[in-house]
Tab-separated table of C-alpha atoms and ligand atoms in Angstrom:
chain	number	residue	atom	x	y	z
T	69	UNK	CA	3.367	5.471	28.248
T	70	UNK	CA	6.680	7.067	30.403
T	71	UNK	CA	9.497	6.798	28.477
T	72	UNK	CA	10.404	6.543	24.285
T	73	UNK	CA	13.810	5.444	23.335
T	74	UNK	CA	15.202	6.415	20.481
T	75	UNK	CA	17.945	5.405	18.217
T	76	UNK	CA	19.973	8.262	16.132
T	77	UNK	CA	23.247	9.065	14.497
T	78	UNK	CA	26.385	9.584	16.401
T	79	UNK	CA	27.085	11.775	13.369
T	80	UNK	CA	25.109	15.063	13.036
T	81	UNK	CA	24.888	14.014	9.037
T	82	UNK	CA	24.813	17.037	6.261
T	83	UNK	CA	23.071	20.487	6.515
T	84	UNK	CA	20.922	21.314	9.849
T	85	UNK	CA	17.702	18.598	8.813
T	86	UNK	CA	18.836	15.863	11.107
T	87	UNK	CA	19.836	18.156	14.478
T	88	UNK	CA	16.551	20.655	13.874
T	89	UNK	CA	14.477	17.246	13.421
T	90	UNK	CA	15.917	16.450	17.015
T	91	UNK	CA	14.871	19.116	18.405
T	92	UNK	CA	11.284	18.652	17.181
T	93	UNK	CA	11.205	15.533	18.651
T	94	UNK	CA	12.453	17.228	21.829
T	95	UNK	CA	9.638	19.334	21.652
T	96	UNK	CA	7.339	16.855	20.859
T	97	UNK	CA	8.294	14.507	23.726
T	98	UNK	CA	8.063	17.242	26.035
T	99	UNK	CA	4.850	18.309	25.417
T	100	UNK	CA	3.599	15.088	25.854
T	101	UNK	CA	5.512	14.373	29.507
T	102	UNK	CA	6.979	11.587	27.665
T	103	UNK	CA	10.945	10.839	29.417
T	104	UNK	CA	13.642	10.195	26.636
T	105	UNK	CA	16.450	7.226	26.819
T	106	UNK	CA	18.930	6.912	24.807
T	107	UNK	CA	22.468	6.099	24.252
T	108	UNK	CA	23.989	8.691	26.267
T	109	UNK	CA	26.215	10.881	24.171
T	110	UNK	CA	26.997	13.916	23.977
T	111	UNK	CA	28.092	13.995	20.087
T	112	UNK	CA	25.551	14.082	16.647
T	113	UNK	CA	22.463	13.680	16.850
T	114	UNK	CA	22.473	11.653	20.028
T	115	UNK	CA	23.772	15.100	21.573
T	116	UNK	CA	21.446	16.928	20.383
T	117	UNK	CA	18.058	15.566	20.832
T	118	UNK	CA	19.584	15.133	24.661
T	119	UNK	CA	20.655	18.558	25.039
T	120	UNK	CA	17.162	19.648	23.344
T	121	UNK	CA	15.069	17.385	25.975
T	122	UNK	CA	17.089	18.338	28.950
T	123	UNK	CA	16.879	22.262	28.130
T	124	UNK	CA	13.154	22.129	27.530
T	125	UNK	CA	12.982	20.753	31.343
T	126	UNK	CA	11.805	16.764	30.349
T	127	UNK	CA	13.989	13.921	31.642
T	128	UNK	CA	17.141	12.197	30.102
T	129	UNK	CA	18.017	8.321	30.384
T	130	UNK	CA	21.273	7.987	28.938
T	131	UNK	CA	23.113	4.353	29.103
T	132	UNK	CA	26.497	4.181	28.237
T	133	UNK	CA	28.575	1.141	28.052
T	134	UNK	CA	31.901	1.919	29.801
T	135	UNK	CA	33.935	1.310	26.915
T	136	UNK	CA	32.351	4.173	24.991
T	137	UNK	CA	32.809	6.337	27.577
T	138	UNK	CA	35.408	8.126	26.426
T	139	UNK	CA	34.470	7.750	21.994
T	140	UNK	CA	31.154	9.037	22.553
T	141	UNK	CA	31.617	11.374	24.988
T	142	UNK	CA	28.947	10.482	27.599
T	143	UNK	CA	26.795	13.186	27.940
T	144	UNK	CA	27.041	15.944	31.099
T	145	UNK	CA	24.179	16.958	33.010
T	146	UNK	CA	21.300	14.623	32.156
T	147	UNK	CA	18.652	13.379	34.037
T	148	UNK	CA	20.560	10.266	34.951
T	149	UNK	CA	23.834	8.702	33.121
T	150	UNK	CA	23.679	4.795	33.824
T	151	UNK	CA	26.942	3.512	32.969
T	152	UNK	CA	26.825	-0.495	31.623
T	153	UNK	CA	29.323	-3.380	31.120
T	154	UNK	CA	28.101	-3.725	27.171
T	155	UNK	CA	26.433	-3.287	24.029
T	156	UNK	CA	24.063	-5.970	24.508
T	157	UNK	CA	23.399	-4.628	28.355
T	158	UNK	CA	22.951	-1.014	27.189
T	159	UNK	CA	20.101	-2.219	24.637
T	160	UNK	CA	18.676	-4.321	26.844
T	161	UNK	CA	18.753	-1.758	29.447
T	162	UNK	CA	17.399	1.074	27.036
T	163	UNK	CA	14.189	-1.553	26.109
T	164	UNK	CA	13.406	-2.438	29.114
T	165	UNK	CA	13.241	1.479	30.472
T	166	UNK	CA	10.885	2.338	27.477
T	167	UNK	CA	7.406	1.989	26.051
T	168	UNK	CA	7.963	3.030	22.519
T	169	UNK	CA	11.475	3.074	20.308
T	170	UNK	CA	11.704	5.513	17.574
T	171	UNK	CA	14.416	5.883	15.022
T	172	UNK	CA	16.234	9.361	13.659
T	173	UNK	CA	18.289	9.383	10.698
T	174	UNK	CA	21.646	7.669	12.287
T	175	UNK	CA	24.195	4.972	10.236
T	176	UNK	CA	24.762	1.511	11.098
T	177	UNK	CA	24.691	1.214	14.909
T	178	UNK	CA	20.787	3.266	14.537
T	179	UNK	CA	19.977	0.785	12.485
T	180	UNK	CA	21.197	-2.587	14.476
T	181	UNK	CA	19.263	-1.130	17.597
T	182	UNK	CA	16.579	-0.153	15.149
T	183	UNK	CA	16.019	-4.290	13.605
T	184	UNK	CA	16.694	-5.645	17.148
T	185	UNK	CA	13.851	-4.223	18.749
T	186	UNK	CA	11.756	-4.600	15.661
T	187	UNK	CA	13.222	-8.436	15.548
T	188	UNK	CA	11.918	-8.656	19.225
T	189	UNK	CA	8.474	-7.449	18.681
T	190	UNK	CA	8.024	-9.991	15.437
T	191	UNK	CA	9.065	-12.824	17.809
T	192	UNK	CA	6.230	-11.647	20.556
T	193	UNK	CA	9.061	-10.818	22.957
T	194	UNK	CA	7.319	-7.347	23.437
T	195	UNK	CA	4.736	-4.878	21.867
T	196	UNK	CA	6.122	-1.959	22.227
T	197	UNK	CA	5.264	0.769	19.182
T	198	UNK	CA	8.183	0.919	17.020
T	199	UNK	CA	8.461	3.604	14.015
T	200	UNK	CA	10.718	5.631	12.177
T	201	UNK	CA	10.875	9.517	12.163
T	202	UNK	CA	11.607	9.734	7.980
T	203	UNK	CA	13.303	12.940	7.732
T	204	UNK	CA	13.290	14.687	4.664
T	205	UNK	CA	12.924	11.279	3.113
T	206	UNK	CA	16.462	9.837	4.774
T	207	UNK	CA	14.473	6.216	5.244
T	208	UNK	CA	12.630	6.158	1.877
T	209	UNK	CA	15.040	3.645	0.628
T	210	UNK	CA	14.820	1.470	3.773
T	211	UNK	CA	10.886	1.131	3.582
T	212	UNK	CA	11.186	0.732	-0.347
T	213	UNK	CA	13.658	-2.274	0.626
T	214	UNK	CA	11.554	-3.999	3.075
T	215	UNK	CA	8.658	-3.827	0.687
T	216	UNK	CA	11.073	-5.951	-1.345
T	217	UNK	CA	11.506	-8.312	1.230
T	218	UNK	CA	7.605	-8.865	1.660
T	219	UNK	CA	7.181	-9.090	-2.468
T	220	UNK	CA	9.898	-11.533	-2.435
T	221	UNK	CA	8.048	-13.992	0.319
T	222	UNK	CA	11.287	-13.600	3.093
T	223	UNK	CA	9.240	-11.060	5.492
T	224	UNK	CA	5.476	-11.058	6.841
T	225	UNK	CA	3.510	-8.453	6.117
T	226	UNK	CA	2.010	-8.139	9.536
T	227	UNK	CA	5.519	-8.162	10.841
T	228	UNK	CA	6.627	-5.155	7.997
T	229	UNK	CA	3.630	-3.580	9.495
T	230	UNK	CA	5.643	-3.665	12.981
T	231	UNK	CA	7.559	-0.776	11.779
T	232	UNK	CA	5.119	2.591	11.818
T	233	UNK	CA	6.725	6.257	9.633
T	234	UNK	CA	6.113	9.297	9.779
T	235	UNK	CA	7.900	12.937	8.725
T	236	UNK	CA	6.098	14.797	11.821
T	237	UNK	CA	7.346	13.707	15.443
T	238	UNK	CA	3.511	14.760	16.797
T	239	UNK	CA	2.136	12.593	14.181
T	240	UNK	CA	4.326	9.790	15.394
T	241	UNK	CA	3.532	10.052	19.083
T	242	UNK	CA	0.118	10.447	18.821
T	243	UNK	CA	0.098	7.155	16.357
T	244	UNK	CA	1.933	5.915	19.230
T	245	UNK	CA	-0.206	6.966	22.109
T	246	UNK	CA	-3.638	5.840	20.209
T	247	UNK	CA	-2.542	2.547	18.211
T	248	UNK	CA	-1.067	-0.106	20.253
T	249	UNK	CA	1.111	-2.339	18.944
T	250	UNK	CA	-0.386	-5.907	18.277
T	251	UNK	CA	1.356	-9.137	20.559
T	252	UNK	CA	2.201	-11.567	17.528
T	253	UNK	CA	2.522	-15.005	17.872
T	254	UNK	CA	5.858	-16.142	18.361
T	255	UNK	CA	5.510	-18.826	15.354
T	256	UNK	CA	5.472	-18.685	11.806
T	257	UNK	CA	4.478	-22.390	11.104
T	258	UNK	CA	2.956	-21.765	7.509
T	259	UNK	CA	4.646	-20.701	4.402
T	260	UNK	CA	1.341	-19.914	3.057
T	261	UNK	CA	1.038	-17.571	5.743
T	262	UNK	CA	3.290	-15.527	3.793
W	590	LIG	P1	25.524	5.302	14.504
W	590	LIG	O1	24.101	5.266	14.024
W	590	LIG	O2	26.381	4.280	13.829
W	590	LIG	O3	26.099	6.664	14.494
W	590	LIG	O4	25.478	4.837	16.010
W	590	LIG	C1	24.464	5.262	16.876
W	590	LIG	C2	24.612	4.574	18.189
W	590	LIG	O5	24.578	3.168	17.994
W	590	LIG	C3	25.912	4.875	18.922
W	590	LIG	O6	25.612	5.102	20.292
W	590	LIG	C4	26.709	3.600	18.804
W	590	LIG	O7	27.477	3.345	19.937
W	590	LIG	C5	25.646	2.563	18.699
W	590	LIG	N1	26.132	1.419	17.973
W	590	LIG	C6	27.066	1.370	17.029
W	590	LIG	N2	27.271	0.114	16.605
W	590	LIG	C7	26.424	-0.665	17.323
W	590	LIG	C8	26.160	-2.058	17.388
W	590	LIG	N3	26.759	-2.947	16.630
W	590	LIG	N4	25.215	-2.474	18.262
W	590	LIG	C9	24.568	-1.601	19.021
W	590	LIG	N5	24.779	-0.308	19.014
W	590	LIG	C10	25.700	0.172	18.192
């Protein structure tokens, strides 16, 4: 394992939780000579966990579509700043440059990039880990919700299982390191395989 993308607020959300858990991550990443890629800005917690990487001595992959450029702020002095034509080329870019996608706290874009990759991994387009760093409890209600969704027969269990938690960012990189995700099947013929 090289690199781990992950996917966080462009907001720095309330109180110091969200930028300190960045910077525990930072840590974390470092320590295991794991690269970070991510988004590329310089603002929230994007920013941060970047900043916290890059001063710790690991290496930065920021990709930036151009037309963000200036609303995010792409980010000075990282390892490398790769500059892309969109969205959809700046996520495929930032999966295809990383072994393992985690999640911070973030709002709605976090979470697109966040069911994309785990949409990818159900459909056996990669197994990659994928898991969420629940700070302070910030995902509670999104694991509660997808519970739902298994209960109510509209998601697999082995494909809720895609999606790994944890509070501590060692705790999720060593899950990561050790547990592999599994290569599904791409089909989903059964109902009763529900
Ligand atoms: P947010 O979690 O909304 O603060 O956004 C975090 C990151 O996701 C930012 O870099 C946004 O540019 C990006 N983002 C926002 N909306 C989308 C979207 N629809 N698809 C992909 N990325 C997005």
């Amino acid at each position: 394992m090289k690199n781990i993308c992950v996917y966080c607020g462009s907001s720095s959300g309330k109180g110091e939780a969200y930028l300190s858990a960045a910077d525990a991550l930072a840590q974390a990443l470092v320590e295991r000579d794991l690269g970070l890629v991510y988004g590329g800005a310089s603002i929230g917690v994007m920013g941060e966990l970047a900043r916290a990487v890059m001063q710790r001595g690991g290496e930065v992959i920021g990709i930036m579509p151009e037309a963000l450029m200036r609303r995010e702020i792409g980010c000075d002095h990282l390892t490398e700043l790769q500059v892309v034509e969109s969205m959809h080329e700046r996520k495929a870019a930032m999966a295809a440059q990383s072994d393992g996608f985690i999640a911070l706290p973030g709002g709605m874009g976090t979470l697109e990039e966040l069911f994309e990759i785990l949409t990818w991994g159900q459909l056996g387009f990669h197994n990659k880990p994928v898991g969420l760093l629940n700070v302070e409890g910030y995902f509670d209600h999104l694991i509660r919700f997808l519970e739902h969704a298994v209960t109510q027969g509209l998601l697999r269990q082995q494909h809720r299982e895609l999606l790994r938690a944890a509070q501590d960012p060692d705790v999720l990189l060593d899950n990561f390191l050790k547990e592999p995700a599994p290569l599904l099947d791409i089909w989903i013929e059964k109902q009763d395989q529900l």
